[in-house]
Short mmCIF file of C-alpha atoms and ligand atoms in Angstrom, two decimals:
data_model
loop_
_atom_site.label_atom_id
_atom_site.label_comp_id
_atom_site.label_asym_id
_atom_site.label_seq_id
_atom_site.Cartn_x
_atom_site.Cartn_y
_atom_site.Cartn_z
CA UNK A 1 22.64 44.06 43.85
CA UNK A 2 19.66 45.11 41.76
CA UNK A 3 16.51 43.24 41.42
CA UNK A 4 15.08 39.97 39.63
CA UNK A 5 12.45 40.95 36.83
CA UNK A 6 9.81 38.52 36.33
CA UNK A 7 8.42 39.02 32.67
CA UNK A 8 5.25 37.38 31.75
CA UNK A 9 3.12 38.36 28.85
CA UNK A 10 0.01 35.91 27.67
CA UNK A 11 -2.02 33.77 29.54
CA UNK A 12 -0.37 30.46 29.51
CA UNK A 13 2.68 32.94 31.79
CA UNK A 14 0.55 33.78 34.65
CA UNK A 15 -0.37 30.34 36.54
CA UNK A 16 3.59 29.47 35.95
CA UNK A 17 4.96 32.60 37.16
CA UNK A 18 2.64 33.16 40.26
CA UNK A 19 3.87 30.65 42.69
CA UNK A 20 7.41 31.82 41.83
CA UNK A 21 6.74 35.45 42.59
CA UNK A 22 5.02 34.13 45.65
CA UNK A 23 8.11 32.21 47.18
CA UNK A 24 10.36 35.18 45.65
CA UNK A 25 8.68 37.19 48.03
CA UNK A 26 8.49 34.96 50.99
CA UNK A 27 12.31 34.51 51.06
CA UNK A 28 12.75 38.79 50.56
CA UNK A 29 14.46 38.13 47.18
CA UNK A 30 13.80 41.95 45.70
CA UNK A 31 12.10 41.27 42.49
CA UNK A 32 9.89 43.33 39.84
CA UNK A 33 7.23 41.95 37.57
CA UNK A 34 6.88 43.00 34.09
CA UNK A 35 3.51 42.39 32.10
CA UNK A 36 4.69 43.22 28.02
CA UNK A 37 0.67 43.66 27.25
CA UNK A 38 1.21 40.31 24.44
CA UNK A 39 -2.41 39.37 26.04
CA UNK A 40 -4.20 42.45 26.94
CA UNK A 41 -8.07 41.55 27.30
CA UNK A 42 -9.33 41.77 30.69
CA UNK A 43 -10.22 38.14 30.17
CA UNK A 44 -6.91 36.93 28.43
CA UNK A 45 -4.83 38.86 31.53
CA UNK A 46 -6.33 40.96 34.72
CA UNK A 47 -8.59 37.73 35.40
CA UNK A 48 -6.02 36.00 35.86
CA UNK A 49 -3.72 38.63 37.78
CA UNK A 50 -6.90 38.98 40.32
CA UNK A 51 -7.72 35.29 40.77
CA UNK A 52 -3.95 33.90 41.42
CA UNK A 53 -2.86 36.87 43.64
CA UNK A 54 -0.47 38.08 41.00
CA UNK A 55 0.65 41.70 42.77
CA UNK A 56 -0.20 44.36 39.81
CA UNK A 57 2.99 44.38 37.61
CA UNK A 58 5.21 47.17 37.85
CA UNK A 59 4.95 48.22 34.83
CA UNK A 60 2.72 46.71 31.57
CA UNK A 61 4.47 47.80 28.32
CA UNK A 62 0.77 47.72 26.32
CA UNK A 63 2.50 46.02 23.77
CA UNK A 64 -0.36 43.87 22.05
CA UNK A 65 -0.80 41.90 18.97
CA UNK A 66 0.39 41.66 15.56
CA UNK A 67 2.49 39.34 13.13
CA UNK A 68 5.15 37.42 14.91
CA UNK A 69 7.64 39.54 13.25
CA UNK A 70 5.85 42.82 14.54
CA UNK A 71 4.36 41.74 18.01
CA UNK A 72 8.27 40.58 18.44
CA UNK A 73 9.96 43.70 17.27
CA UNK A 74 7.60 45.48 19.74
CA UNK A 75 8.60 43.64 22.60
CA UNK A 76 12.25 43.98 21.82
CA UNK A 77 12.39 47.65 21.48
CA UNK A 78 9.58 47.88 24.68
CA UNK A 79 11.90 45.11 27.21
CA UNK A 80 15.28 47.55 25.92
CA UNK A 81 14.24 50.66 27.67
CA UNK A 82 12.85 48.63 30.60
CA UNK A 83 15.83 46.57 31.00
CA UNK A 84 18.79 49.38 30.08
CA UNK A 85 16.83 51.93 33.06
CA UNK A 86 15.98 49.17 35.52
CA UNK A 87 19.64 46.78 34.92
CA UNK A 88 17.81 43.79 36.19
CA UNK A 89 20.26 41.68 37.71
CA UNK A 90 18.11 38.05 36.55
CA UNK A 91 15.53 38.41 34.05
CA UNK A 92 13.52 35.05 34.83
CA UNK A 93 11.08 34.16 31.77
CA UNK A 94 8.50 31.41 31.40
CA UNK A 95 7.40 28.87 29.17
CA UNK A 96 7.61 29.41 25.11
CA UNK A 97 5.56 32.56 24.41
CA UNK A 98 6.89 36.01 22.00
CA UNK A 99 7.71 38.02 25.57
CA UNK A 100 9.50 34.88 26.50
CA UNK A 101 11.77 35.07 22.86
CA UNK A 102 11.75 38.96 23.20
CA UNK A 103 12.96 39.08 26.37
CA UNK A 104 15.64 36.60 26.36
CA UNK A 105 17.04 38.47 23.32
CA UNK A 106 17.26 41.65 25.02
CA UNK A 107 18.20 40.55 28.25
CA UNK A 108 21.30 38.64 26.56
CA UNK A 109 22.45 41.92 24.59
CA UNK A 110 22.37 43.52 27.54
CA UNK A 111 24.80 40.81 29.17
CA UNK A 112 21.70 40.16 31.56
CA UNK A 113 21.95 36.69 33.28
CA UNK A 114 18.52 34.95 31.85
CA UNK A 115 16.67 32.10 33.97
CA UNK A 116 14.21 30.12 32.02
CA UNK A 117 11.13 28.66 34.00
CA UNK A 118 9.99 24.88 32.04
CA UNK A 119 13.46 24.97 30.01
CA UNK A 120 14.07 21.81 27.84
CA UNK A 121 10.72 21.15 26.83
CA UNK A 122 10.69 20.07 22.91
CA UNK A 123 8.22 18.82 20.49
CA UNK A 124 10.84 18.74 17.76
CA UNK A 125 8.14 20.85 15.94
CA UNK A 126 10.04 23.88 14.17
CA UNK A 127 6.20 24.97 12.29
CA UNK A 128 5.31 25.62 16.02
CA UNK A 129 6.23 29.29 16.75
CA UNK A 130 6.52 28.26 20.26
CA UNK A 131 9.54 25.25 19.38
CA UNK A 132 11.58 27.79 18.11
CA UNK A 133 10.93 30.21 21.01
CA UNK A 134 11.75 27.44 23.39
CA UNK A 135 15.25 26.59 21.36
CA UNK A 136 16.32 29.96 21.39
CA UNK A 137 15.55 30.79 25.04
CA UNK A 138 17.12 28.01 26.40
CA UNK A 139 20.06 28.44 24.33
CA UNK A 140 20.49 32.29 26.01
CA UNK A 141 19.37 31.29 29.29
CA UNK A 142 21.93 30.42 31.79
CA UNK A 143 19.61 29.11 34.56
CA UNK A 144 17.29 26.40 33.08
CA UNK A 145 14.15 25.33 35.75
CA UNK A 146 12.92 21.69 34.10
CA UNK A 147 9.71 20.68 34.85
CA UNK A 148 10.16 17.14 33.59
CA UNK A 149 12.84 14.70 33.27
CA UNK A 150 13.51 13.92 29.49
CA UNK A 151 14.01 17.90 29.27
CA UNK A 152 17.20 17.30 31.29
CA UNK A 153 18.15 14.96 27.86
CA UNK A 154 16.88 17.28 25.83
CA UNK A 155 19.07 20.47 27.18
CA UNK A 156 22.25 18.15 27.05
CA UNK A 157 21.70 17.39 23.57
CA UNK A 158 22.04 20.95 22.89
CA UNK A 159 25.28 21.43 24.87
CA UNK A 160 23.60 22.60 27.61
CA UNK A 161 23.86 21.00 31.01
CA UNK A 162 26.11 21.46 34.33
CA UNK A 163 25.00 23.22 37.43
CA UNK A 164 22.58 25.82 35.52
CA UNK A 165 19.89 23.08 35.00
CA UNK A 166 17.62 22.71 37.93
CA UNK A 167 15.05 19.91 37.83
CA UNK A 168 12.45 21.50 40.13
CA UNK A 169 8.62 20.17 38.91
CA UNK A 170 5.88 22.39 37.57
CA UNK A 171 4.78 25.25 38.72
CA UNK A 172 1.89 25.57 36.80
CA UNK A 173 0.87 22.58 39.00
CA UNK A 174 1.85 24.48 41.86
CA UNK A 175 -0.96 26.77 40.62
CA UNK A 176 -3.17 24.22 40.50
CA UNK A 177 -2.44 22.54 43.44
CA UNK A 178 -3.06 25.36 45.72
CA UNK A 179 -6.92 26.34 44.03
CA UNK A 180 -7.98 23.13 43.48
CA UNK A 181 -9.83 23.53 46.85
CA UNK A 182 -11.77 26.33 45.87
CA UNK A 183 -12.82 24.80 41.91
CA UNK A 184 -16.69 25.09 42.37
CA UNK A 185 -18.07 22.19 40.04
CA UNK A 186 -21.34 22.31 40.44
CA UNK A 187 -21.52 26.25 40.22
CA UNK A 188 -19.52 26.47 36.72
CA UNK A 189 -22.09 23.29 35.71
CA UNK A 190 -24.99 24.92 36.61
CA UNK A 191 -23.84 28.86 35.09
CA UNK A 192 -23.82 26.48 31.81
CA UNK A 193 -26.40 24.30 32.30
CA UNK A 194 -24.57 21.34 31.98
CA UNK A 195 -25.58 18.17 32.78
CA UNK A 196 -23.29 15.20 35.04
CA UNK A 197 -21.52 14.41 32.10
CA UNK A 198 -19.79 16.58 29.78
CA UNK A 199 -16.91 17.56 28.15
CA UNK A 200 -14.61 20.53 27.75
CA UNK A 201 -12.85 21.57 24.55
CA UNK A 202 -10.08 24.37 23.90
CA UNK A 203 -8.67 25.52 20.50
CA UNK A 204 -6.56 28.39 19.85
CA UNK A 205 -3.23 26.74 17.40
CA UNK A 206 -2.42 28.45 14.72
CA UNK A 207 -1.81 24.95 13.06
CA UNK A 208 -5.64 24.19 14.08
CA UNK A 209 -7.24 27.64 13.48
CA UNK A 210 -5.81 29.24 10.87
CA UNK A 211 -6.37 26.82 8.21
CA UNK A 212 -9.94 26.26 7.50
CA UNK A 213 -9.33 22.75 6.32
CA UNK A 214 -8.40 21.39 9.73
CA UNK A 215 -10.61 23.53 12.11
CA UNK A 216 -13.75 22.09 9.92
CA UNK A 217 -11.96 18.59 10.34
CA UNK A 218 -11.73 19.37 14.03
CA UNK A 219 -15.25 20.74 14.18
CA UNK A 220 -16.48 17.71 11.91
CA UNK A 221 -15.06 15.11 14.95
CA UNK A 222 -16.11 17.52 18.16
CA UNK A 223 -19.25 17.48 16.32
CA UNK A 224 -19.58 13.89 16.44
CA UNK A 225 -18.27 13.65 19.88
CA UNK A 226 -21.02 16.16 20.80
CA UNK A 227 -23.88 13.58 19.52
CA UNK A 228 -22.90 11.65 22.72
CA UNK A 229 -21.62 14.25 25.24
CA UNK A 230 -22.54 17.47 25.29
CA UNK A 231 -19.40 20.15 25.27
CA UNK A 232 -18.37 23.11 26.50
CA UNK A 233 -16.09 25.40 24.39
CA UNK A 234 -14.43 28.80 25.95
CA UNK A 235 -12.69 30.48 22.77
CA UNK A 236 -9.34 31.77 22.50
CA UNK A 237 -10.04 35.34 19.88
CA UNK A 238 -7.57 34.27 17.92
CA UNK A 239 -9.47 31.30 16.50
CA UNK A 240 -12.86 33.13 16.49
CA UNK A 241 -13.43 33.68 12.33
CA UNK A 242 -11.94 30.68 10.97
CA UNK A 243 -13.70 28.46 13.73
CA UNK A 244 -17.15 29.97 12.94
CA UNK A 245 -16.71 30.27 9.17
CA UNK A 246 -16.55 26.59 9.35
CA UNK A 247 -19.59 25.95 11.36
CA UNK A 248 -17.90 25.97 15.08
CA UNK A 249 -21.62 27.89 16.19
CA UNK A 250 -24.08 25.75 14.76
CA UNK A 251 -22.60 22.84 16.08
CA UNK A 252 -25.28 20.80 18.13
CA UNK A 253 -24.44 20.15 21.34
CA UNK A 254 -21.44 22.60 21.24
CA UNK A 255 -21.64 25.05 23.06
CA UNK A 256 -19.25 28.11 22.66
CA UNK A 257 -18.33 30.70 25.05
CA UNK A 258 -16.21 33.63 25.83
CA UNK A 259 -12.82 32.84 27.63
CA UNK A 260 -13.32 32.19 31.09
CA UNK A 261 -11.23 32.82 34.07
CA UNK A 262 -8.64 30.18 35.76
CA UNK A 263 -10.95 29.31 38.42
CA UNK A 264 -14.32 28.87 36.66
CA UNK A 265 -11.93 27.40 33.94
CA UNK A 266 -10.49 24.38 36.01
CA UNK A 267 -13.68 23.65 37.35
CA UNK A 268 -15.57 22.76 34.44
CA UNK A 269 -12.11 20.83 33.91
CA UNK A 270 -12.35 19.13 36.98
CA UNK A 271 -15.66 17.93 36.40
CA UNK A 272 -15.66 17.31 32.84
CA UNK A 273 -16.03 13.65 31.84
CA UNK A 274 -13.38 14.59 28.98
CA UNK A 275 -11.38 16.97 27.78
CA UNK A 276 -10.33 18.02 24.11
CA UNK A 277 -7.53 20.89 23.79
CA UNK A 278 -4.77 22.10 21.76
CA UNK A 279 -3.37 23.56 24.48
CA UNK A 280 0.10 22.57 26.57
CA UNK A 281 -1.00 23.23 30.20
CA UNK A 282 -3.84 21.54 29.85
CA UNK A 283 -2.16 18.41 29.33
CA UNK A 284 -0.40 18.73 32.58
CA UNK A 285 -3.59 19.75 34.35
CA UNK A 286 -5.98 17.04 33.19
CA UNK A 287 -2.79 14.50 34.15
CA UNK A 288 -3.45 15.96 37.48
CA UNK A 289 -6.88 15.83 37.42
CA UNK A 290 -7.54 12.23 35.70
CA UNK A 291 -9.34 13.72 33.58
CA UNK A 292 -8.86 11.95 29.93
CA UNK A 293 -7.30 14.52 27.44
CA UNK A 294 -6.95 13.95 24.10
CA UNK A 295 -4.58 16.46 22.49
CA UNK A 296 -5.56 17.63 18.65
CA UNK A 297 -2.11 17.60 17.61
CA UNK A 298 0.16 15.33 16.05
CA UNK A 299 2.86 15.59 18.75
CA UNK A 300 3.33 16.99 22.26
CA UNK A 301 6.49 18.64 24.12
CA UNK A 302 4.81 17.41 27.13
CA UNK A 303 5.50 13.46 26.52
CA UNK A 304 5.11 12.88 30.14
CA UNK A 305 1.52 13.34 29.94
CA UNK A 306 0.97 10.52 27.83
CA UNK A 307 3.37 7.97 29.38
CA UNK A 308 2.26 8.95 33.04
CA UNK A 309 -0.53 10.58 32.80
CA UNK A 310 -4.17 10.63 30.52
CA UNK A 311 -3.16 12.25 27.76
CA UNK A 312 -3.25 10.93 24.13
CA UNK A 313 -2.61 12.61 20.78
CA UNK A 314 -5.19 12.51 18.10
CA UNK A 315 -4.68 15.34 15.37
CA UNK A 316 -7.26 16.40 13.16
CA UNK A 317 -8.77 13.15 11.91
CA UNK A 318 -12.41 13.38 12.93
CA UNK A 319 -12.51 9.72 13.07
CA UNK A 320 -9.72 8.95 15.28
CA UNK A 321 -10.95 11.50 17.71
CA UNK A 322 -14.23 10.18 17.57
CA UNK A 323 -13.13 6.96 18.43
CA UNK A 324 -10.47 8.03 21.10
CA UNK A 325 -13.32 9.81 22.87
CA UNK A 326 -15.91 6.47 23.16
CA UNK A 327 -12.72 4.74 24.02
CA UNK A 328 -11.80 7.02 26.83
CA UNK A 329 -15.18 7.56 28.03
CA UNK A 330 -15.99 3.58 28.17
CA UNK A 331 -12.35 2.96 29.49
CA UNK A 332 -11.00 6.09 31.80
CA UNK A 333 -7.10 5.84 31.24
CA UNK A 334 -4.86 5.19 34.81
CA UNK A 335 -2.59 7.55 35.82
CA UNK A 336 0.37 8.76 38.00
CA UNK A 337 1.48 11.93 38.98
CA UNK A 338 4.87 12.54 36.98
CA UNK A 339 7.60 13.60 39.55
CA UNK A 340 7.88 16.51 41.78
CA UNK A 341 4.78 17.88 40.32
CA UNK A 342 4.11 18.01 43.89
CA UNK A 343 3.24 22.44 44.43
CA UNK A 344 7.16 23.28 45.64
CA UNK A 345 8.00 23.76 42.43
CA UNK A 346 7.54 27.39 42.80
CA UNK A 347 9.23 27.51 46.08
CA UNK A 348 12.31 25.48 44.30
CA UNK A 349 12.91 27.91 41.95
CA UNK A 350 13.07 30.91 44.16
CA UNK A 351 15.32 29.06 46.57
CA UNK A 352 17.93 29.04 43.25
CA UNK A 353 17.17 32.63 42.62
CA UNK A 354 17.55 33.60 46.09
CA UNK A 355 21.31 32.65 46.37
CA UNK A 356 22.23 34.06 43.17
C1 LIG B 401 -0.03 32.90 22.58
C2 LIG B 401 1.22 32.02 22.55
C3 LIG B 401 0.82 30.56 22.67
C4 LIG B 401 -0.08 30.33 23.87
C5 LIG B 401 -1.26 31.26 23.79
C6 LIG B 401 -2.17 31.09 24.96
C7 LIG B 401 3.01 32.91 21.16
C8 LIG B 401 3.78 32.69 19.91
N1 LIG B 401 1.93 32.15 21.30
O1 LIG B 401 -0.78 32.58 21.43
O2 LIG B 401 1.98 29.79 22.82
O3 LIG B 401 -0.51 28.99 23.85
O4 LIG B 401 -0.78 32.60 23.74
O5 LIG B 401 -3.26 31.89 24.88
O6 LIG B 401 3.39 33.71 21.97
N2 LIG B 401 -5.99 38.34 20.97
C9 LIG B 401 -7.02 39.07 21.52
N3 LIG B 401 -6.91 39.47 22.81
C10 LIG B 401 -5.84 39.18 23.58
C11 LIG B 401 -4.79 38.45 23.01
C12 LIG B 401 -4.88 38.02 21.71
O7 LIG B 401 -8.03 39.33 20.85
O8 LIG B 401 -5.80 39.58 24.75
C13 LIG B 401 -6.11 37.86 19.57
C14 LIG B 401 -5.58 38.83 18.60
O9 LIG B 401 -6.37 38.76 17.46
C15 LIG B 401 -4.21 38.28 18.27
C16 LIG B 401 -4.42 36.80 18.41
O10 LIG B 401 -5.39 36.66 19.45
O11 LIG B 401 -3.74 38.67 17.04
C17 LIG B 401 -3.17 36.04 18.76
O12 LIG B 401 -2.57 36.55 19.95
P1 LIG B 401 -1.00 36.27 20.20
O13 LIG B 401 -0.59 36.83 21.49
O14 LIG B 401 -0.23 36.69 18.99
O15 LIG B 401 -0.89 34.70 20.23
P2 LIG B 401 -1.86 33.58 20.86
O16 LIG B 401 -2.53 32.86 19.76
O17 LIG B 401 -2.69 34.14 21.94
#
């Protein structure tokens, strides 16, 4: 039989897809990873690669950015020559990004056998690029790894259920999991000069920083968060000439970095007194951590967060996340660790691949 393809592309792909590459290859299942080049600065990708013991992909198709329409097309025609020379026996993909659209598509023209790693996930959001990547890649798959139980629900909704879905935890907390030894606080404080008590922010949505309307909302409340608790912002590029048209820089008490690694990352996250992100993993991680999150967005695919863990939605409105940060910092929420987010996710998942 030929071998399982891993294909990850941006950043979010790496911490899921490392602990499944790593049990692939404990249990001798034969498999190749892809990189399409959809994230391609050394700090978006090869940090990331080096710190989680990613092996160097077999191959990185330099794809790169552009509109949805053209990073996609890019992908498709790039993942068709891979996947017609190498005839892949599983393609396995991971969470919601373009590579993870592109290469379901292909893979499925080419009568590939698709497994989808954090299937089911929905925030019933179709002006999120990333819902309708998740729709459409669940819908090809024919192996669906859940990281969360109301994603089982979700999947059977759509007509898809049966012995394809595996409910296996979250490999991103895998990730986690295994490094959280090794998350230096008080070196990542001191590199920034932060004091006991800060927070962390993260903003990269194109529903947050493409529109200068909300990002100076957003800046307007992290602003006023900042008068009481001094934060630390890593920036995504993508947000970087909106964000500062509107002020992001001369924020006070905001201070705004480059991206930073995983490691350095998490461990300004694990000691933050709060954390502020449009991001999805982050979610999970700070329900993890116990950190409080509040999520600038209006809705979440990753509902377990809130009802289990510290996360809370609150948008744009500078008030509401004014308040919703004094509230959280006065009044740290309680949480439990949702279930099997345990670090065998990865190990799970590569026990299903391993008899296919
Ligand atoms: C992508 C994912 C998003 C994920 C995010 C994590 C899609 C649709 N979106 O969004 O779900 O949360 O990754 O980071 O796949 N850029 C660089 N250097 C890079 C990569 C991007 O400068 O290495 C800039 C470019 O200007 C690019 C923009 O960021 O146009 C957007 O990159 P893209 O890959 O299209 O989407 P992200 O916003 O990163």
């Amino acid at each position: 039989m030929s071998e399982i393809v891993h294909v990850v592309g941006a950043r979010p792909n790496f911490m899921k897809a490392g602990p499944v590459v790593a049990a692939c290859a404990e249990r001798g299942v034969e498999a190749r990873l892809i990189h399409t080049g959809q994230h391609y600065d050394e700090a978006m990708s090869q940090v990331f690669l080096e710190e989680l013991g990613l092996p160097e992909p077999d191959l990185n198709l330099g794809v790169g950015s552009g509109s949805h329409a053209g990073q996609t097309a890019a992908l498709l025609l790039e993942l068709e020559k891979v996947f017609r020379s190498e005839s892949p026996s599983v393609v396995v993909v991971y969470g919601d990004v373009n590579s993870t659209l592109a290469a379901s598509v292909v893979a499925s023209k080419l009568l590939i056998p698709i497994a989808h790693v954090e299937a089911g996930l929905r925030s019933f959001d179709r002006t999120m690029p990333e819902e309708v990547n998740r729709v459409v890649t669940d819908a090809l798959a024919t192996w669906h790894f859940v990281t969360s139980p109301e994603a089982i629900g979700h999947l059977a909704n759509e007509g898809i259920s049966g012995a394809g879905v595996h409910f296996v935890g979250n490999p991103m907390i895998d990730t986690l999991l295994a490094f959280r030894d090794r998350l230096d606080i008080p070196q990542a404080r001191d590199r920034f000069e932060l004091p006991d008590s800060y927070a962390v922010a993260t903003l990269h949505r194109p529903a947050n920083v493409d529109s200068p309307e909300t990002a100076r909302r957003i800046v307007d409340g992290l602003g006023r968060v900042a008068r009481s608790l001094p934060i630390i912002l890593p920036l995504h590029p993508r947000g970087r000439v909106v964000l500062n048209e509107v002020g992001l820089s001369d924020v006070n008490g905001l201070l705004v970095v480059e991206p930073l690694g995983y490691l350095e990352f998490m461990a300004l996250v694990a000691g933050a007194a709060l954390v502020l992100t449009d991001s999805g993993g982050i979610q999970e991680e700070t329900t993890i951590l116990g950190i409080p999150c509040l999520t600038l967005r209006e809705n979440t695919e990753r509902p377990i967060t809130i009802s289990m863990g510290t996360n809370q939605l609150v948008g744009s409105d500078p008030d509401l996340i004014e308040r919703a940060a004094m509230q959280a910092l006065s009044a740290p929420p309680s949480h439990e660790i949702p279930p099997l987010w345990d670090g065998k996710a990865g190990r799970r998942i590569a026990e299903v691949l391993a008899g296919l």
